[in-house]
Tab-separated table of C-alpha atoms and ligand atoms in Angstrom:
chain	number	residue	atom	x	y	z
M	1	MET	CA	0.000	0.000	0.000
M	2	TYR	CA	2.821	2.407	0.793
M	3	SER	CA	5.586	0.524	-1.023
M	4	ASN	CA	6.340	3.339	-3.482
M	5	ILE	CA	7.073	5.803	-0.708
M	6	HIS	CA	10.656	6.590	0.315
M	7	ALA	CA	10.772	7.889	3.864
M	8	THR	CA	13.686	9.241	5.870
M	9	VAL	CA	13.627	9.447	9.656
M	10	VAL	CA	16.151	11.578	11.497
M	11	GLY	CA	15.763	10.736	15.147
M	12	SER	CA	16.421	8.825	18.314
M	13	ILE	CA	17.251	5.187	18.906
M	14	ASN	CA	16.828	3.971	22.497
M	15	MET	CA	16.896	0.804	24.526
M	16	ASP	CA	13.671	0.827	26.553
M	17	MET	CA	13.613	-0.677	30.039
M	18	ILE	CA	9.947	-1.322	30.771
M	19	LEU	CA	8.725	-1.840	34.330
M	20	ASN	CA	5.101	-2.707	35.080
M	21	MET	CA	3.582	-1.889	38.461
M	22	PRO	CA	0.079	-1.447	39.887
M	23	LYS	CA	0.866	2.126	40.902
M	24	VAL	CA	3.889	4.332	40.130
M	25	PRO	CA	5.857	5.498	43.206
M	26	GLY	CA	5.534	9.034	44.563
M	27	THR	CA	8.508	10.957	45.979
M	28	GLY	CA	10.348	8.867	48.590
M	29	GLU	CA	8.063	5.896	47.967
M	30	ASN	CA	9.269	2.376	47.147
M	31	VAL	CA	6.808	0.112	45.304
M	32	LEU	CA	7.024	-3.444	44.029
M	33	GLY	CA	6.980	-3.978	40.292
M	34	SER	CA	5.120	-6.886	38.716
M	35	THR	CA	7.228	-7.504	35.570
M	36	TYR	CA	10.073	-5.907	33.640
M	37	GLY	CA	11.820	-6.325	30.317
M	38	TYR	CA	13.891	-4.610	27.649
M	39	ALA	CA	12.574	-3.564	24.245
M	40	ASN	CA	13.728	-1.677	21.169
M	41	GLY	CA	12.564	1.921	21.298
M	42	GLY	CA	13.287	5.585	20.738
M	43	LYS	CA	10.786	7.842	19.023
M	44	GLY	CA	12.799	7.970	15.794
M	45	ALA	CA	13.369	4.221	15.615
M	46	ASN	CA	9.741	3.448	16.555
M	47	GLN	CA	8.517	5.706	13.765
M	48	ALA	CA	10.997	4.197	11.306
M	49	CYS	CA	9.799	0.681	12.235
M	50	ALA	CA	6.146	1.744	11.933
M	51	LEU	CA	6.804	3.156	8.439
M	52	ALA	CA	8.624	-0.015	7.421
M	53	LYS	CA	6.013	-2.347	8.921
M	54	VAL	CA	3.259	-0.783	6.825
M	55	GLY	CA	5.427	-1.142	3.726
M	56	ALA	CA	7.398	2.076	3.087
M	57	LYS	CA	11.080	2.085	2.102
M	58	VAL	CA	12.823	3.613	5.079
M	59	LYS	CA	16.165	5.182	5.837
M	60	MET	CA	17.097	5.977	9.440
M	61	ILE	CA	19.605	8.689	10.305
M	62	GLY	CA	20.746	8.740	13.918
M	63	LYS	CA	23.443	7.822	16.381
M	64	VAL	CA	24.168	5.090	18.910
M	65	ALA	CA	27.336	4.090	20.760
M	66	ASP	CA	29.570	1.152	19.980
M	67	ASP	CA	28.092	-0.753	22.949
M	68	ALA	CA	25.854	-3.800	23.432
M	69	ASN	CA	22.591	-1.841	23.242
M	70	GLY	CA	23.738	0.069	20.161
M	71	LYS	CA	24.588	-3.181	18.356
M	72	LYS	CA	21.224	-4.793	19.253
M	73	LEU	CA	19.259	-1.750	18.162
M	74	ILE	CA	21.027	-1.468	14.794
M	75	GLU	CA	20.516	-5.181	14.182
M	76	ASN	CA	16.822	-4.758	14.886
M	77	LEU	CA	16.492	-1.848	12.450
M	78	LYS	CA	18.234	-3.954	9.793
M	79	ASN	CA	15.841	-6.841	10.496
M	80	ASN	CA	13.018	-4.407	9.780
M	81	ASN	CA	14.551	-3.707	6.329
M	82	ILE	CA	15.569	-0.190	7.351
M	83	ASP	CA	18.637	1.373	5.727
M	84	VAL	CA	21.051	2.102	8.604
M	85	SER	CA	24.019	3.189	6.505
M	86	ASP	CA	23.855	6.638	8.119
M	87	VAL	CA	23.334	5.579	11.716
M	88	ALA	CA	26.638	6.550	13.346
M	89	THR	CA	28.049	4.247	16.032
M	90	ASP	CA	30.563	6.559	17.701
M	91	GLY	CA	28.267	8.130	20.308
M	92	SER	CA	29.168	8.336	24.008
M	93	GLN	CA	26.393	5.995	25.210
M	94	THR	CA	23.353	4.561	23.426
M	95	GLY	CA	20.087	6.284	24.410
M	96	LEU	CA	18.083	4.679	27.202
M	97	ALA	CA	14.472	5.095	28.299
M	98	ALA	CA	13.124	3.938	31.658
M	99	ILE	CA	9.389	3.398	31.192
M	100	LEU	CA	7.100	2.932	34.192
M	101	ILE	CA	3.653	1.557	33.338
M	102	ASP	CA	0.862	1.635	35.895
M	103	GLY	CA	-2.160	-0.628	36.228
M	104	ASP	CA	-4.215	1.584	33.871
M	105	GLY	CA	-1.627	1.295	31.077
M	106	LYS	CA	-0.484	4.900	31.592
M	107	ASN	CA	3.246	5.511	31.341
M	108	ARG	CA	5.905	7.796	32.726
M	109	ILE	CA	9.128	7.892	30.732
M	110	VAL	CA	12.609	9.130	31.613
M	111	VAL	CA	14.956	9.360	28.625
M	112	TYR	CA	18.727	9.542	28.759
M	113	GLU	CA	19.449	10.941	25.289
M	114	GLY	CA	23.153	10.006	25.138
M	115	ALA	CA	24.215	9.529	21.503
M	116	ASN	CA	20.888	10.865	20.230
M	117	ALA	CA	21.890	14.346	21.378
M	118	GLU	CA	25.231	14.046	19.553
M	119	ILE	CA	23.933	13.710	15.965
M	120	ASP	CA	25.861	16.067	13.685
M	121	PRO	CA	23.467	18.469	11.869
M	122	VAL	CA	25.667	18.771	8.748
M	123	LYS	CA	26.066	14.986	8.431
M	124	ALA	CA	22.341	14.448	9.043
M	125	VAL	CA	21.361	16.848	6.257
M	126	SER	CA	23.815	15.368	3.790
M	127	ALA	CA	22.479	11.860	4.531
M	128	ILE	CA	18.888	12.760	3.572
M	129	ARG	CA	18.169	10.949	0.304
M	130	PRO	CA	17.456	13.429	-2.505
M	131	ASP	CA	14.571	11.204	-3.652
M	132	THR	CA	12.921	11.044	-0.243
M	133	ASP	CA	9.143	11.633	-0.318
M	134	LEU	CA	8.828	12.115	3.412
M	135	LEU	CA	11.078	13.432	6.149
M	136	LEU	CA	10.013	12.547	9.665
M	137	LEU	CA	11.545	14.309	12.678
M	138	GLN	CA	10.984	14.290	16.445
M	139	PHE	CA	12.281	16.358	19.365
M	140	GLU	CA	14.384	13.519	20.856
M	141	THR	CA	17.594	14.777	19.202
M	142	ASN	CA	19.400	18.090	19.498
M	143	GLU	CA	17.620	21.230	18.318
M	144	ASP	CA	20.290	22.109	15.710
M	145	VAL	CA	19.661	18.831	13.873
M	146	ILE	CA	15.930	19.479	13.647
M	147	ILE	CA	16.441	23.080	12.489
M	148	ALA	CA	18.988	22.076	9.824
M	149	CYS	CA	16.828	19.194	8.514
M	150	VAL	CA	13.602	21.233	8.337
M	151	ASN	CA	15.337	24.097	6.549
M	152	HIS	CA	16.881	21.664	4.063
M	153	ALA	CA	13.528	19.956	3.456
M	154	VAL	CA	11.685	23.231	2.945
M	155	LYS	CA	14.306	24.384	0.395
M	156	ASN	CA	14.010	21.082	-1.442
M	157	ASN	CA	10.205	20.766	-1.289
M	158	ILE	CA	10.288	17.574	0.773
M	159	THR	CA	7.092	16.826	2.706
M	160	THR	CA	8.136	17.131	6.341
M	161	VAL	CA	6.347	15.963	9.461
M	162	ILE	CA	7.553	17.030	12.907
M	163	ASP	CA	6.427	14.957	15.873
M	164	CYS	CA	7.035	17.265	18.856
M	165	GLY	CA	7.897	14.553	21.397
M	166	PRO	CA	9.207	14.546	24.031
M	167	ALA	CA	7.779	17.740	25.550
M	168	LYS	CA	10.284	20.583	25.016
M	169	ASN	CA	9.723	24.228	24.191
M	170	LEU	CA	12.043	24.306	21.175
M	171	CYS	CA	12.348	27.351	18.948
M	172	LEU	CA	9.626	26.651	16.354
M	173	GLU	CA	10.466	29.983	14.713
M	174	LYS	CA	13.752	28.451	13.511
M	175	MET	CA	12.080	25.359	12.020
M	176	GLN	CA	9.355	27.006	9.970
M	177	GLY	CA	7.548	25.651	6.930
M	178	ALA	CA	7.055	21.953	7.718
M	179	THR	CA	4.009	20.263	6.211
M	180	ILE	CA	2.615	18.897	9.477
M	181	LEU	CA	3.474	19.750	13.082
M	182	SER	CA	2.095	17.187	15.510
M	183	PRO	CA	2.441	17.436	19.302
M	184	ASN	CA	0.464	15.468	21.893
M	185	GLU	CA	-1.294	17.132	24.830
M	186	SER	CA	1.711	17.640	27.131
M	187	GLU	CA	3.935	18.638	24.202
M	188	THR	CA	1.320	21.213	23.154
M	189	GLN	CA	1.351	22.583	26.688
M	190	ALA	CA	5.161	22.789	26.707
M	191	LEU	CA	5.137	24.704	23.405
M	192	THR	CA	2.173	27.018	23.986
M	193	GLY	CA	1.424	27.067	27.728
M	194	ILE	CA	-2.068	25.787	26.875
M	195	LEU	CA	-3.307	22.291	27.733
M	196	PRO	CA	-5.661	21.320	24.874
M	197	ALA	CA	-8.629	20.178	26.946
M	198	ASP	CA	-11.665	21.417	24.984
M	199	GLU	CA	-12.460	22.882	21.559
M	200	GLU	CA	-11.556	26.410	22.592
M	201	SER	CA	-8.157	25.517	24.045
M	202	ILE	CA	-7.412	23.163	21.114
M	203	LEU	CA	-8.065	26.027	18.699
M	204	GLN	CA	-6.057	28.546	20.731
M	205	ALA	CA	-3.059	26.226	20.989
M	206	SER	CA	-3.261	25.228	17.304
M	207	GLU	CA	-3.312	28.881	16.233
M	208	ILE	CA	-0.215	29.639	18.329
M	209	LEU	CA	1.594	26.587	16.973
M	210	GLN	CA	0.833	27.536	13.383
M	211	LYS	CA	1.842	31.142	13.918
M	212	ARG	CA	5.169	30.060	15.401
M	213	SER	CA	5.980	27.159	13.062
M	214	LYS	CA	4.239	28.271	9.848
M	215	ALA	CA	3.426	24.582	9.328
M	216	LYS	CA	0.667	23.898	6.801
M	217	TYR	CA	-1.269	21.649	9.181
M	218	ILE	CA	-1.322	21.393	12.965
M	219	VAL	CA	-2.414	17.944	14.112
M	220	LEU	CA	-2.808	17.543	17.881
M	221	LYS	CA	-2.699	14.024	19.290
M	222	LEU	CA	-5.286	14.133	22.066
M	223	GLY	CA	-4.962	10.644	23.580
M	224	ALA	CA	-8.353	9.280	24.600
M	225	LYS	CA	-10.009	12.194	22.743
M	226	GLY	CA	-8.576	11.283	19.302
M	227	CYS	CA	-6.921	14.060	17.340
M	228	SER	CA	-7.563	17.518	15.912
M	229	LEU	CA	-6.618	19.215	12.660
M	230	TRP	CA	-6.105	22.951	12.120
M	231	ASP	CA	-5.388	24.170	8.590
M	232	GLY	CA	-5.507	27.880	9.364
M	233	LYS	CA	-9.204	28.164	8.525
M	234	GLU	CA	-11.152	25.380	10.131
M	235	LEU	CA	-10.728	23.161	13.199
M	236	LYS	CA	-11.746	19.535	12.740
M	237	LEU	CA	-11.939	16.935	15.495
M	238	PHE	CA	-11.445	13.230	14.819
M	239	PRO	CA	-12.929	10.995	17.537
M	240	PRO	CA	-10.875	8.038	18.776
M	241	TYR	CA	-11.524	4.376	18.047
M	242	LYS	CA	-12.630	2.314	21.046
M	243	THR	CA	-9.938	0.054	22.386
M	244	ASN	CA	-8.722	-1.701	25.518
M	245	VAL	CA	-5.776	0.339	26.851
M	246	VAL	CA	-2.836	-1.860	27.879
M	247	ASP	CA	0.164	0.423	27.283
M	248	THR	CA	0.175	3.846	25.618
M	249	THR	CA	3.933	3.754	24.834
M	250	ALA	CA	4.657	4.548	21.158
M	251	ALA	CA	0.980	4.997	20.245
M	252	GLY	CA	1.891	8.537	19.193
M	253	ASP	CA	4.783	7.185	17.107
M	254	CYS	CA	2.431	4.805	15.259
M	255	PHE	CA	-0.103	7.611	14.781
M	256	THR	CA	2.482	10.007	13.317
M	257	ALA	CA	4.065	7.458	10.971
M	258	VAL	CA	0.775	6.178	9.544
M	259	MET	CA	-0.781	9.641	9.308
M	260	ALA	CA	2.299	10.912	7.430
M	261	LEU	CA	2.340	8.018	4.949
M	262	GLU	CA	-1.372	8.226	4.272
M	263	TYR	CA	-1.022	11.968	3.631
M	264	ILE	CA	1.817	11.367	1.151
M	265	LYS	CA	-0.192	8.655	-0.602
M	266	ASN	CA	-3.478	10.500	-1.098
M	267	GLY	CA	-2.848	14.120	-0.113
M	268	ASP	CA	-6.008	13.856	1.990
M	269	ILE	CA	-5.141	15.155	5.461
M	270	CYS	CA	-8.538	14.216	6.964
M	271	ASN	CA	-8.232	10.613	5.903
M	272	ALA	CA	-4.632	10.680	7.128
M	273	CYS	CA	-5.768	11.790	10.625
M	274	ASP	CA	-8.370	9.026	10.709
M	275	MET	CA	-5.823	6.379	9.682
M	276	GLY	CA	-3.445	7.711	12.350
M	277	ASN	CA	-6.206	7.346	14.952
M	278	LYS	CA	-6.742	3.730	13.924
M	279	ALA	CA	-3.029	2.922	14.171
M	280	GLY	CA	-2.757	4.628	17.581
M	281	ALA	CA	-5.783	2.751	18.926
M	282	ILE	CA	-4.270	-0.604	17.978
M	283	ALA	CA	-0.897	0.364	19.459
M	284	VAL	CA	-2.357	1.210	22.895
M	285	SER	CA	-4.038	-2.189	23.067
M	286	ARG	CA	-0.594	-3.868	23.112
M	287	MET	CA	2.427	-3.855	25.414
M	288	GLY	CA	5.693	-2.272	24.263
M	289	ALA	CA	6.873	0.307	21.773
M	290	GLU	CA	7.950	-1.270	18.511
M	291	ASN	CA	6.085	-4.495	19.403
M	292	SER	CA	2.779	-2.649	19.413
M	293	ILE	CA	3.000	-1.389	15.793
M	294	PRO	CA	0.084	-2.656	13.676
M	295	THR	CA	0.172	-3.982	10.115
M	296	VAL	CA	-1.716	-2.316	7.253
M	297	GLN	CA	-4.308	-5.127	7.317
M	298	GLU	CA	-4.960	-4.539	11.021
M	299	ILE	CA	-5.327	-0.792	10.444
M	300	LEU	CA	-7.741	-1.269	7.552
M	301	GLN	CA	-9.850	-3.714	9.587
M	302	MET	CA	-10.187	-1.293	12.521
M	303	HIS	CA	-13.615	0.318	12.867
R	401	RIB	O1	7.453	7.280	22.104
R	401	RIB	C1	7.890	6.172	22.857
R	401	RIB	C2	9.362	6.210	23.048
R	401	RIB	O2	9.691	7.311	23.855
R	401	RIB	C3	9.930	5.018	23.760
R	401	RIB	O3	10.238	3.949	22.903
R	401	RIB	C4	11.130	5.587	24.485
R	401	RIB	O4	12.347	5.207	23.939
R	401	RIB	C5	10.942	7.091	24.449
R	401	RIB	O5	11.841	7.681	23.666
């Protein structure tokens, strides 16, 4: 379905340490966990795997260290048919995320960026394939990389989607002109000071984001409320699909990747938001980051 699309992801690659517990600890509290495990993660790598799983041809640009986690993560990207020829391996330490999941499937994530913060902006730009149809970026690298890549993409008319995770108030004014800017609720709050809780606050925040970023579309990921689309004229809300929430980790990554591909394929941003909602709903019904990514068949069967 998306096999003609060449996508490039410039972003993070992390080892995720996932701990499940009935209730996350408060300050000074010590709680017992129920299970734990390690999984491949990082917002960039999750989005690259989601693009590849639904059939796109994917190149990943990023950085790990020459350590055990770095080797495992690169091997995994290769196994997903992702071109890793421009993933550098000379970082200080491979990125790590500690993910705490409570009994309701809600997560709290601490990320040690390590090598992800050491990506060289000049090298990243020169590694972007000239024939790429889609450039996908997140905030889990250093700001200079994002600025350089967006500016390059805008100059070269490459459709660019910025996923604004994790929550950081980066200088959107220096990364203007992307096709789609897509933060979740807490990321929207970090960027605008407004928590998108109802139609009025969604509109206010979207207007600020568009003014600052000059992105064509602002797509807010609203968790259990679905997503919203602002094109500068009209606000549209897309209700969520009903699902059993097990773990919300990487649901936003699946949403962004599928929404971006669907937009490239048909140029229909409304349909793209709906497809993103379907992918996100399937992802939250499963444990893990990359493990929770749905196939195209699963997305098309969702209703
Ligand atoms: O979006 C989910 C990802 O955020 C996890 O895989 C973790 O690595 C953090 O970066």
